[in-house]
Short mmCIF file of C-alpha atoms and ligand atoms in Angstrom, two decimals:
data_model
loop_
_atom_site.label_atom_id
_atom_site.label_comp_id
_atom_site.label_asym_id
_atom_site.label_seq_id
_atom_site.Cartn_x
_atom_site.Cartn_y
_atom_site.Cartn_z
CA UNK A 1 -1.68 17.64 -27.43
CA UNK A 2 0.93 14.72 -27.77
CA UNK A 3 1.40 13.55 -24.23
CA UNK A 4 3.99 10.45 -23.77
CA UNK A 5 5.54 10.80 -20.62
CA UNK A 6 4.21 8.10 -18.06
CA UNK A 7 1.14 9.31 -16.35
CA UNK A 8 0.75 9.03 -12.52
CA UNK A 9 -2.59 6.94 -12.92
CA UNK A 10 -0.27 3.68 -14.44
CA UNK A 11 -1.92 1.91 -16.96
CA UNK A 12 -5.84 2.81 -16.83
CA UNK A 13 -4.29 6.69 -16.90
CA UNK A 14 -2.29 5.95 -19.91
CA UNK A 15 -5.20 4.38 -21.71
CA UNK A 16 -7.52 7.25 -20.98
CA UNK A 17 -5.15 9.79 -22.03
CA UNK A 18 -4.71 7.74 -25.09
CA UNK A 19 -8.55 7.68 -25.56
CA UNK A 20 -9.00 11.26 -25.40
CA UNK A 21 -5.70 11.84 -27.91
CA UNK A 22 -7.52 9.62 -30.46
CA UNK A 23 -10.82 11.06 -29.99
CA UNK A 24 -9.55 14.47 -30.51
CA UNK A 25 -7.22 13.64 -33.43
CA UNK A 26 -9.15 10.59 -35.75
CA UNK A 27 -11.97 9.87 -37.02
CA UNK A 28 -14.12 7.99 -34.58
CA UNK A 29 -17.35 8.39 -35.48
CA UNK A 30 -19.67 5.93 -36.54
CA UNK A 31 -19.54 5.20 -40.00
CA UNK A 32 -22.81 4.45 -42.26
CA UNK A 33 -25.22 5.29 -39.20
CA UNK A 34 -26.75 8.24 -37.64
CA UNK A 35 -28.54 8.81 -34.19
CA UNK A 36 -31.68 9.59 -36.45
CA UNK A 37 -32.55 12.58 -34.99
CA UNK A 38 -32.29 13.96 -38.41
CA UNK A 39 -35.15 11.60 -39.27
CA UNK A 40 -37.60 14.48 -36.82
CA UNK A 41 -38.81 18.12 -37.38
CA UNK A 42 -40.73 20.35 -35.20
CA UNK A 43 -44.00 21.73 -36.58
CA UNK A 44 -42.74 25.03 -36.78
CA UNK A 45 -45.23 27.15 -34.70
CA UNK A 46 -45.65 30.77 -36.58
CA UNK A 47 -47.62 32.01 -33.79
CA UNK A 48 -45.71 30.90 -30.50
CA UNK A 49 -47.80 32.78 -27.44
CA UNK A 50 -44.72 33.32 -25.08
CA UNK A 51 -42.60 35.70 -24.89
CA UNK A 52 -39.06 34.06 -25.62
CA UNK A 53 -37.55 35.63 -22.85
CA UNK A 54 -39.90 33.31 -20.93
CA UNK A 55 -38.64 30.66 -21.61
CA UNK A 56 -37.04 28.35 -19.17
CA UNK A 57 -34.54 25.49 -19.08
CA UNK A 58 -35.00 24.47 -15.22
CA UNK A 59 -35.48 21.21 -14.35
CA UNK A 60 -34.81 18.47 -11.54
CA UNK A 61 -32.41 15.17 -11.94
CA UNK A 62 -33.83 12.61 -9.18
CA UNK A 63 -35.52 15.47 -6.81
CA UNK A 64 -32.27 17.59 -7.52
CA UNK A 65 -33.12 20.76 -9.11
CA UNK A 66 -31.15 21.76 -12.23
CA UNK A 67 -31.01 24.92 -14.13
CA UNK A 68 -30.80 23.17 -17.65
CA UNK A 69 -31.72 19.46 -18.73
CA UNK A 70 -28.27 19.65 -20.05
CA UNK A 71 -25.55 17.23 -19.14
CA UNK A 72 -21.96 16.44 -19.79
CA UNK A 73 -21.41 12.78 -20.13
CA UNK A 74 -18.95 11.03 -18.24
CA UNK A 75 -15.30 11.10 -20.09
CA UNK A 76 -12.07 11.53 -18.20
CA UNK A 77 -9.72 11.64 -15.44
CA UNK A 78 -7.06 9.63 -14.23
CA UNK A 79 -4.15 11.61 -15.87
CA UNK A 80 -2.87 15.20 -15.26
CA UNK A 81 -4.05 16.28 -18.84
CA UNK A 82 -7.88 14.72 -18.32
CA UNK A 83 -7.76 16.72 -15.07
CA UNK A 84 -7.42 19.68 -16.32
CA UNK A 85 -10.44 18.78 -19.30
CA UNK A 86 -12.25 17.95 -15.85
CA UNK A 87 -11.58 20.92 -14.13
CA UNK A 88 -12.38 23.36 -17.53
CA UNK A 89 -16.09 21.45 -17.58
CA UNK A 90 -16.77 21.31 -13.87
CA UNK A 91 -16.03 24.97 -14.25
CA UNK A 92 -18.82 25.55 -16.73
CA UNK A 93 -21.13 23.50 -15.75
CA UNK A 94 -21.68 24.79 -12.61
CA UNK A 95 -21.81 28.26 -14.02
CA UNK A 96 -24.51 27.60 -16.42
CA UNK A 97 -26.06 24.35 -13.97
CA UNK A 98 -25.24 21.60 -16.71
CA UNK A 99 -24.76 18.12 -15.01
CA UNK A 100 -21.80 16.56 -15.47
CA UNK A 101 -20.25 13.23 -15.10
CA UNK A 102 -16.49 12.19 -14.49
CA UNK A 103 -15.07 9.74 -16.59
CA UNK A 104 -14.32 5.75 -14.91
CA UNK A 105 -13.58 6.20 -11.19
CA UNK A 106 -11.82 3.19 -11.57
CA UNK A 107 -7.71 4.69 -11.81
CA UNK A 108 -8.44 6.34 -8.30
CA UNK A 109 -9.93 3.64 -6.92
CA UNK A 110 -7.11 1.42 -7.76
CA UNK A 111 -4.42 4.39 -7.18
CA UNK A 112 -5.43 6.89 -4.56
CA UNK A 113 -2.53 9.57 -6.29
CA UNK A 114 -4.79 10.11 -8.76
CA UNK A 115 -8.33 11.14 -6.84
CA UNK A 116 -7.62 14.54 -7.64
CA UNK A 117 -8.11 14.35 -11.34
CA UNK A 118 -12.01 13.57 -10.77
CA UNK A 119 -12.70 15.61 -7.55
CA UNK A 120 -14.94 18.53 -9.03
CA UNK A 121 -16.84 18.89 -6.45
CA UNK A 122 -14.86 22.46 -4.80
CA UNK A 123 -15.15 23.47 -8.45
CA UNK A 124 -18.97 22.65 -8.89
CA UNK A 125 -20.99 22.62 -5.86
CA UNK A 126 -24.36 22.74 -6.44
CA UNK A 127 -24.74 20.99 -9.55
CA UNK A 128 -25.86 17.16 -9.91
CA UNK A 129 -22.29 15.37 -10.69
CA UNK A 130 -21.84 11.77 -11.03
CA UNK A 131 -19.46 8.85 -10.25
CA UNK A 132 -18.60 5.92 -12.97
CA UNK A 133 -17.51 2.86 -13.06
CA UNK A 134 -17.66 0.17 -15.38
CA UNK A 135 -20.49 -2.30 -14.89
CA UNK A 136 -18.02 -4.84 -16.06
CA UNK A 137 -15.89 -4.18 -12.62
CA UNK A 138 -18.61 -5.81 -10.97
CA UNK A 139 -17.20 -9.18 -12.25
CA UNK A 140 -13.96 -8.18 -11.56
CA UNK A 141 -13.21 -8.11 -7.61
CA UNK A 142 -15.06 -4.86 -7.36
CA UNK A 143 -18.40 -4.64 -5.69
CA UNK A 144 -20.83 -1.98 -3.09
CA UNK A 145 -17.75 -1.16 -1.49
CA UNK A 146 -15.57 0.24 -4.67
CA UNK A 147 -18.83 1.81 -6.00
CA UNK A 148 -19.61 4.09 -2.15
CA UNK A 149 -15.82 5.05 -2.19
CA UNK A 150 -16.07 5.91 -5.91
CA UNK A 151 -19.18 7.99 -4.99
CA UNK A 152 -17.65 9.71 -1.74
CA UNK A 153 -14.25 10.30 -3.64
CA UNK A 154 -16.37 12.43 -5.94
CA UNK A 155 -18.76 13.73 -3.41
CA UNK A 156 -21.36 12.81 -6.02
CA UNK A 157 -25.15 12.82 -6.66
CA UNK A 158 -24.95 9.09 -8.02
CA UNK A 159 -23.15 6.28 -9.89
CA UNK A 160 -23.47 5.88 -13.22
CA UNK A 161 -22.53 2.24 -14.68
CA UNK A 162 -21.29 2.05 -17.56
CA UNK A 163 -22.36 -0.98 -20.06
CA UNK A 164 -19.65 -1.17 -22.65
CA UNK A 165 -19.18 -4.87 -23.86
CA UNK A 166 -18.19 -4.39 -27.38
CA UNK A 167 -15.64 -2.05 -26.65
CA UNK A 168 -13.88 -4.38 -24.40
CA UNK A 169 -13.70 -6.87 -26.24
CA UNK A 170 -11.49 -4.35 -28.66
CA UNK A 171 -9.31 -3.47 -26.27
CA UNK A 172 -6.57 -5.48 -25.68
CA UNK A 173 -6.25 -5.28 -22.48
CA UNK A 174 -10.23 -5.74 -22.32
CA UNK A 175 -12.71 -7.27 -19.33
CA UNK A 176 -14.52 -9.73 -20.90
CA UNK A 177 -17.38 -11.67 -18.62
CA UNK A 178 -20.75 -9.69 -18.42
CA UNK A 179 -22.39 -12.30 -17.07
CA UNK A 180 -24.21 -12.12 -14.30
CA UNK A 181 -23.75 -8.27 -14.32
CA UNK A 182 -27.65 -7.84 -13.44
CA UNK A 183 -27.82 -9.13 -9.90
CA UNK A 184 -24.28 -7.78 -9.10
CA UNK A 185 -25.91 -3.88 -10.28
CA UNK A 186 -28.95 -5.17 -8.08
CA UNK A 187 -26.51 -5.56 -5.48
CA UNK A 188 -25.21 -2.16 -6.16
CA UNK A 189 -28.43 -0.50 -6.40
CA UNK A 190 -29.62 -2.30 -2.73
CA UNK A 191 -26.66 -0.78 -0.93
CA UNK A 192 -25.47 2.16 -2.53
CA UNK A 193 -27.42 5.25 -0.54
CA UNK A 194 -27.45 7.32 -3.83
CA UNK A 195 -29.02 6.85 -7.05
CA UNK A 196 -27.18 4.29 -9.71
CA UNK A 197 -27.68 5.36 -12.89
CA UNK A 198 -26.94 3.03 -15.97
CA UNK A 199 -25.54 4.36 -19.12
CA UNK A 200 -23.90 2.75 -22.76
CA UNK A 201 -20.82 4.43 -24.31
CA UNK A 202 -22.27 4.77 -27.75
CA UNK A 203 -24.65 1.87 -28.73
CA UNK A 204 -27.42 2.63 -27.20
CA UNK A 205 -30.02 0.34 -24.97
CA UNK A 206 -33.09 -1.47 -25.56
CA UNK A 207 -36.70 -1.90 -24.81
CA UNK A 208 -35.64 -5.35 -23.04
CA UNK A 209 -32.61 -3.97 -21.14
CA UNK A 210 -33.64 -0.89 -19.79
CA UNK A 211 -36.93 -2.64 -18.35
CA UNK A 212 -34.22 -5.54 -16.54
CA UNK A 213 -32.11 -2.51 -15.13
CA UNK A 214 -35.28 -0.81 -13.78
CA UNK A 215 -36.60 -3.75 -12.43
CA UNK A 216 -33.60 -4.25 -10.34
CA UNK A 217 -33.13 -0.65 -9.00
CA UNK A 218 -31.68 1.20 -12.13
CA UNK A 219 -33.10 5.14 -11.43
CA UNK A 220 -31.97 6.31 -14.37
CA UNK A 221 -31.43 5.27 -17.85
CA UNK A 222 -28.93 7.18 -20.12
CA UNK A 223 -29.09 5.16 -23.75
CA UNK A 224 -25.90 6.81 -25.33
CA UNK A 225 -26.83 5.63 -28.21
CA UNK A 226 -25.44 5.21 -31.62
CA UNK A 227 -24.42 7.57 -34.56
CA UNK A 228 -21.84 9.56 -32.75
CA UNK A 229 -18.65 8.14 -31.32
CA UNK A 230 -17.93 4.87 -31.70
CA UNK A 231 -15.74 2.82 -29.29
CA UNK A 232 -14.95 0.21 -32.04
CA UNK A 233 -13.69 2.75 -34.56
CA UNK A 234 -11.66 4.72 -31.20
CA UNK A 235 -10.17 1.40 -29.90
CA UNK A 236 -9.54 -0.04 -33.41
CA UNK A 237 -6.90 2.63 -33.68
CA UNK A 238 -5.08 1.42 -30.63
CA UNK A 239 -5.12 -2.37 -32.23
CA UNK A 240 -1.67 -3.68 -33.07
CA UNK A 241 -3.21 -6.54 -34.75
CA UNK A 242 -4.71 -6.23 -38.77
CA UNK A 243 -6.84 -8.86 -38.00
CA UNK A 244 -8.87 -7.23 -35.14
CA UNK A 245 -8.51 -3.83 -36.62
CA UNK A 246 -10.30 -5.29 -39.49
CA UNK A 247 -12.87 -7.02 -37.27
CA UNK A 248 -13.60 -3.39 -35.64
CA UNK A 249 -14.16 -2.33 -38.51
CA UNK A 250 -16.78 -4.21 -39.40
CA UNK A 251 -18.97 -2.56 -36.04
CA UNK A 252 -18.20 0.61 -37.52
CA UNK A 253 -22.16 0.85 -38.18
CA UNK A 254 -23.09 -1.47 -35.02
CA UNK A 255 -25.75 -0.35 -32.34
CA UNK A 256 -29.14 1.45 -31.99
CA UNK A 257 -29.40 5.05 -33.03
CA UNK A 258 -30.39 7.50 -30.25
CA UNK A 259 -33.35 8.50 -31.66
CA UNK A 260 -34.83 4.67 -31.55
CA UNK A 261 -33.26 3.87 -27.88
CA UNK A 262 -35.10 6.92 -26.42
CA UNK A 263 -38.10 6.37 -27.99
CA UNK A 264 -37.94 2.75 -26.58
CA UNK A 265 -36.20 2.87 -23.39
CA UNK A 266 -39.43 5.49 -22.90
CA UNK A 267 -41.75 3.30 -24.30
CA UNK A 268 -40.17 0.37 -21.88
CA UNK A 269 -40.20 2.74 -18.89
CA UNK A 270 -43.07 5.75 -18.93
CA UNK A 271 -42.35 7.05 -15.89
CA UNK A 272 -38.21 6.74 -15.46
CA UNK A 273 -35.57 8.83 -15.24
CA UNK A 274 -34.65 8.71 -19.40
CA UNK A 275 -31.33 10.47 -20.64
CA UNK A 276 -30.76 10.81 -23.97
CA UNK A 277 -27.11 11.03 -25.20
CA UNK A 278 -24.89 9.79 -28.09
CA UNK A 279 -23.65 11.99 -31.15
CA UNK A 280 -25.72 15.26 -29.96
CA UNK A 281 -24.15 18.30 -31.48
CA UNK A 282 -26.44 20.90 -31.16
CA UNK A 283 -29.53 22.35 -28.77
CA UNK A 284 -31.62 21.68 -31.29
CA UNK A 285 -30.86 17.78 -31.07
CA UNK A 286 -31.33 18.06 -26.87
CA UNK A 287 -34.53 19.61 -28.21
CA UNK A 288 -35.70 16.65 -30.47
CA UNK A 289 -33.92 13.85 -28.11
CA UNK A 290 -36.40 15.68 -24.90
CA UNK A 291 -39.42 15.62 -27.33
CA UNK A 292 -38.94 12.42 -27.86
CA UNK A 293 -39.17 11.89 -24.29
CA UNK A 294 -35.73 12.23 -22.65
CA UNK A 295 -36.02 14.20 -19.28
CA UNK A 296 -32.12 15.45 -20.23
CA UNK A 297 -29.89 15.29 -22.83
CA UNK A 298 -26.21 14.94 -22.61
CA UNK A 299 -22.90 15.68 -25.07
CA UNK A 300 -20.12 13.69 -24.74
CA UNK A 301 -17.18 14.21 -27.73
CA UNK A 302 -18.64 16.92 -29.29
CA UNK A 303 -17.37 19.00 -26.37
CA UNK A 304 -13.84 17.52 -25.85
CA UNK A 305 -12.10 19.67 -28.06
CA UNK A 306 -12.92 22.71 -26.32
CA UNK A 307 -12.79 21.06 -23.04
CA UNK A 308 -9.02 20.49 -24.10
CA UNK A 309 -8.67 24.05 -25.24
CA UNK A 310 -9.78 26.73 -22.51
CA UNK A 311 -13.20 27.56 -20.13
CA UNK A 312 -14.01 30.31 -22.54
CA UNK A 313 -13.76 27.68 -25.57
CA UNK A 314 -16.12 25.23 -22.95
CA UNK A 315 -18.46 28.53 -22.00
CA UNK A 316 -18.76 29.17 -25.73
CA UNK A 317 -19.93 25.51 -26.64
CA UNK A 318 -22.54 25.35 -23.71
CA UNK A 319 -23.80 28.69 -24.06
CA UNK A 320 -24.40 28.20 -27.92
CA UNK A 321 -25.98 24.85 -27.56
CA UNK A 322 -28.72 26.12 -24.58
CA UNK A 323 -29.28 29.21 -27.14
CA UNK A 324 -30.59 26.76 -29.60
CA UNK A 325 -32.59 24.71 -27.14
CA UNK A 326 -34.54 27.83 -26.06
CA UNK A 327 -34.78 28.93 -29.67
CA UNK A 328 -36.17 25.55 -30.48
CA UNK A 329 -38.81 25.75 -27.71
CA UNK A 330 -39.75 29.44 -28.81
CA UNK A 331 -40.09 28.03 -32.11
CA UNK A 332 -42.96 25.35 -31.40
CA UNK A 333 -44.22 27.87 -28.07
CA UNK A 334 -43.06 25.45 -25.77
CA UNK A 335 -42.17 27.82 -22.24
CA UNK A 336 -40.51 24.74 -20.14
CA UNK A 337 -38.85 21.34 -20.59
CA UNK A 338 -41.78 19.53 -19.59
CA UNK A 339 -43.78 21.12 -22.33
CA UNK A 340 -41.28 20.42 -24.79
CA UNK A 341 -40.98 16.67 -23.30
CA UNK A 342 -44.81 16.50 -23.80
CA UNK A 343 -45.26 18.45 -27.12
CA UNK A 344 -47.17 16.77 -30.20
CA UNK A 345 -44.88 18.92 -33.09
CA UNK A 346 -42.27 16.39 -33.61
CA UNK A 347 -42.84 14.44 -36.81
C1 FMN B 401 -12.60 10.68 -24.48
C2 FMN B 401 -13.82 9.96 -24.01
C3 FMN B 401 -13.73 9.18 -22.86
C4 FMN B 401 -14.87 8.49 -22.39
N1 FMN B 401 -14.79 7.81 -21.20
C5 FMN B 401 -15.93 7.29 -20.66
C6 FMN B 401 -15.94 6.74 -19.35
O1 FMN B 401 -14.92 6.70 -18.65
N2 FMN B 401 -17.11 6.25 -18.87
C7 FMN B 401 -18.26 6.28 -19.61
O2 FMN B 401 -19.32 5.86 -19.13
N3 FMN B 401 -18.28 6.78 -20.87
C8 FMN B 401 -17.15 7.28 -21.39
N4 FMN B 401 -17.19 7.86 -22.65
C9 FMN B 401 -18.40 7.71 -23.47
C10 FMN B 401 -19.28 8.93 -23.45
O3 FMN B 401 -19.80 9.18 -22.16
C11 FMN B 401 -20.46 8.79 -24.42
O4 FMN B 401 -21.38 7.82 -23.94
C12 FMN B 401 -20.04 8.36 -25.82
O5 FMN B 401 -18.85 9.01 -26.21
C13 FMN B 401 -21.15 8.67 -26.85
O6 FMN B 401 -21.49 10.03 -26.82
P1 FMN B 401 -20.92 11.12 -27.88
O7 FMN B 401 -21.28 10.59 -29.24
O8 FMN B 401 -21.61 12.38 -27.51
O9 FMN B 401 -19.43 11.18 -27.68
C14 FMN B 401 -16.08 8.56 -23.11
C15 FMN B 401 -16.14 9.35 -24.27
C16 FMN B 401 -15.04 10.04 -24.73
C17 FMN B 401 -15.17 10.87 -25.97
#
């Protein structure tokens, strides 16, 4: 999957093409931390009381029912090779009724040529799909307007903002003033007629933050936290400069494991909208991150190579990782997600 030719959606298309080549081909995970889900076991329950086939995944995101508490996180677009990832995922998800989000809205906003490579919504039409932008836009000439037009482009559910400060400042061609970024999200929030959701990239949120973001209109929090990808280790490998490279480096450990953001981001917000995301593999992490008290959990590069290989590759992954979940639940007799979300056997 070398691509070099020049992509339609100019520079923000060649980066995100670039993003997905390195997170397919290098190592960019975090390095020396985990999302400590590892740290939790279920109480196994010998004597479970339901019969497994039973069991059920259905849920609702915002009042929107879902068939699974299952989402893709945002990742791509903007290109004609993240289409097609796009396209193999909407696919997917809305035959097994994941969520999904598109990757940064941002290339089509900027370059209406591209739209395409984010409109999923023919492809998947009843399941919840989100928008994103950068929050960091916000500061940088874009405002309500952008976000609706990124929204109706998509025909989505929501926005999700993205909060991604330390992997701008890596990139060289990096947006670097957040301040102020809470009032202009309030702004968003206020005018935008669907929810805004507010998510990291991979370093998780805390207590402190998630409260702000709720307080100013924030419906949903999704912590990607750390222990899976890390966006100083993927944009250290586009650095020219030793000097930097070195510096990223030195984040290769950076950031709050998913296990801890959930379990404060809850703690912070009891009754919210909590996702939890960042370095899930399996359905048995979705499991732990829901007990923990995530209403959803979502997988971000741990589905990219298939979503760069075929739907049956991408029907394989999803269909294996809800297996697990509902294994998990029969194992500790939990019937539905908000039993699991509620259980007392994780330790
Ligand atoms: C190739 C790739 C592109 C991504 N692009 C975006 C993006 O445009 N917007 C965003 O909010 N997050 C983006 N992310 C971050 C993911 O949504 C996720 O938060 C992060 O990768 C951590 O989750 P993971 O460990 O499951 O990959 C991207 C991730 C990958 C792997």
């Amino acid at each position: 999957m070398q691509e070099r030719q020049p992509e339609p959606g100019g520079l923000t298309g060649q980066r995100k093409s670039e993003h997905v080549r390195i997170c397919l081909e290098e190592p960019v995970n975090g390095i020396g931390i985990t999302t400590g889900l590892e740290r939790y076991r279920f109480v196994h329950q010998a004597l479970p009381d339901i019969d497994y086939r039973d069991i059920d995944l259905a849920t609702a995101w915002l009042g929107k029912p879902a068939r699974t508490p299952l989402l893709i996180s945002s990742m791509t677009g903007g290109s004609t090779h993240t289409a097609s990832i796009n396209r193999r995922l909407a696919v997917v998800a809305e035959a097994r009724g994941w969520a999904m989000g598109v990757g940064s809205v941002r290339a089509a906003v900027e370059n209406p040529d591209v739209a395409d490579t984010f409109q999923m919504r023919d492809l998947a039409p009843t399941i919840p799909l989100f928008a994103n932008l950068g929050a960091v836009q916000l500061n940088m000439g874009m405002g309500p307007d952008e976000c609706r037009r990124a929204v109706e482009l998509v025909r989505a559910d929501g926005l999700i903002l993205h909060l991604n400060a330390l992997q701008e400042v890596f990139q060289p061609e990096g947006d670097l003033n957040f301040a102020g970024l809470l009032r202009r999200i309030e702004e968003v929030c206020r005018a935008l007629e669907v929810p805004v959701g507010v998510k990291e990239v991979g370093w998780g949120i805390a207590a402190d933050t998630a409260k702000q973001l709720a307080d100013v209109g924030v419906a949903f929090i999704d912590v990607a936290g750390a222990g899976g990808t890390s966006w100083s280790q993927v944009e250290k490998m586009r650095l020219p400069d030793p000097v930097r490279r070195q510096a990223a480096e030195a984040f290769a450990d950076w950031g709050i494991p998913t296990a801890e953001s959930v379990r404060q981001v809850r703690a912070a917000l009891p009754d919210h909208m909590v996702v939890a995301s960042g370095g899930l593999r399996t359905g048995v992490d979705a499991a732990k991150a829901i007990a923990l008290g995530a209403n959803a959990a979502g997988f971000g590069r741990s589905l990219l190579a298939a979503a760069a290989d075929s739907e049956t590759a991408v029907d394989d992954v999803l269909a294996r990782v809800e297996t697990e979940l509902r294994i998990a639940m029969f194992g500790i007799g939990a019937r539905t997600i908000e039993q699991l979300r509620t259980t007392e056997r994780l330790v």
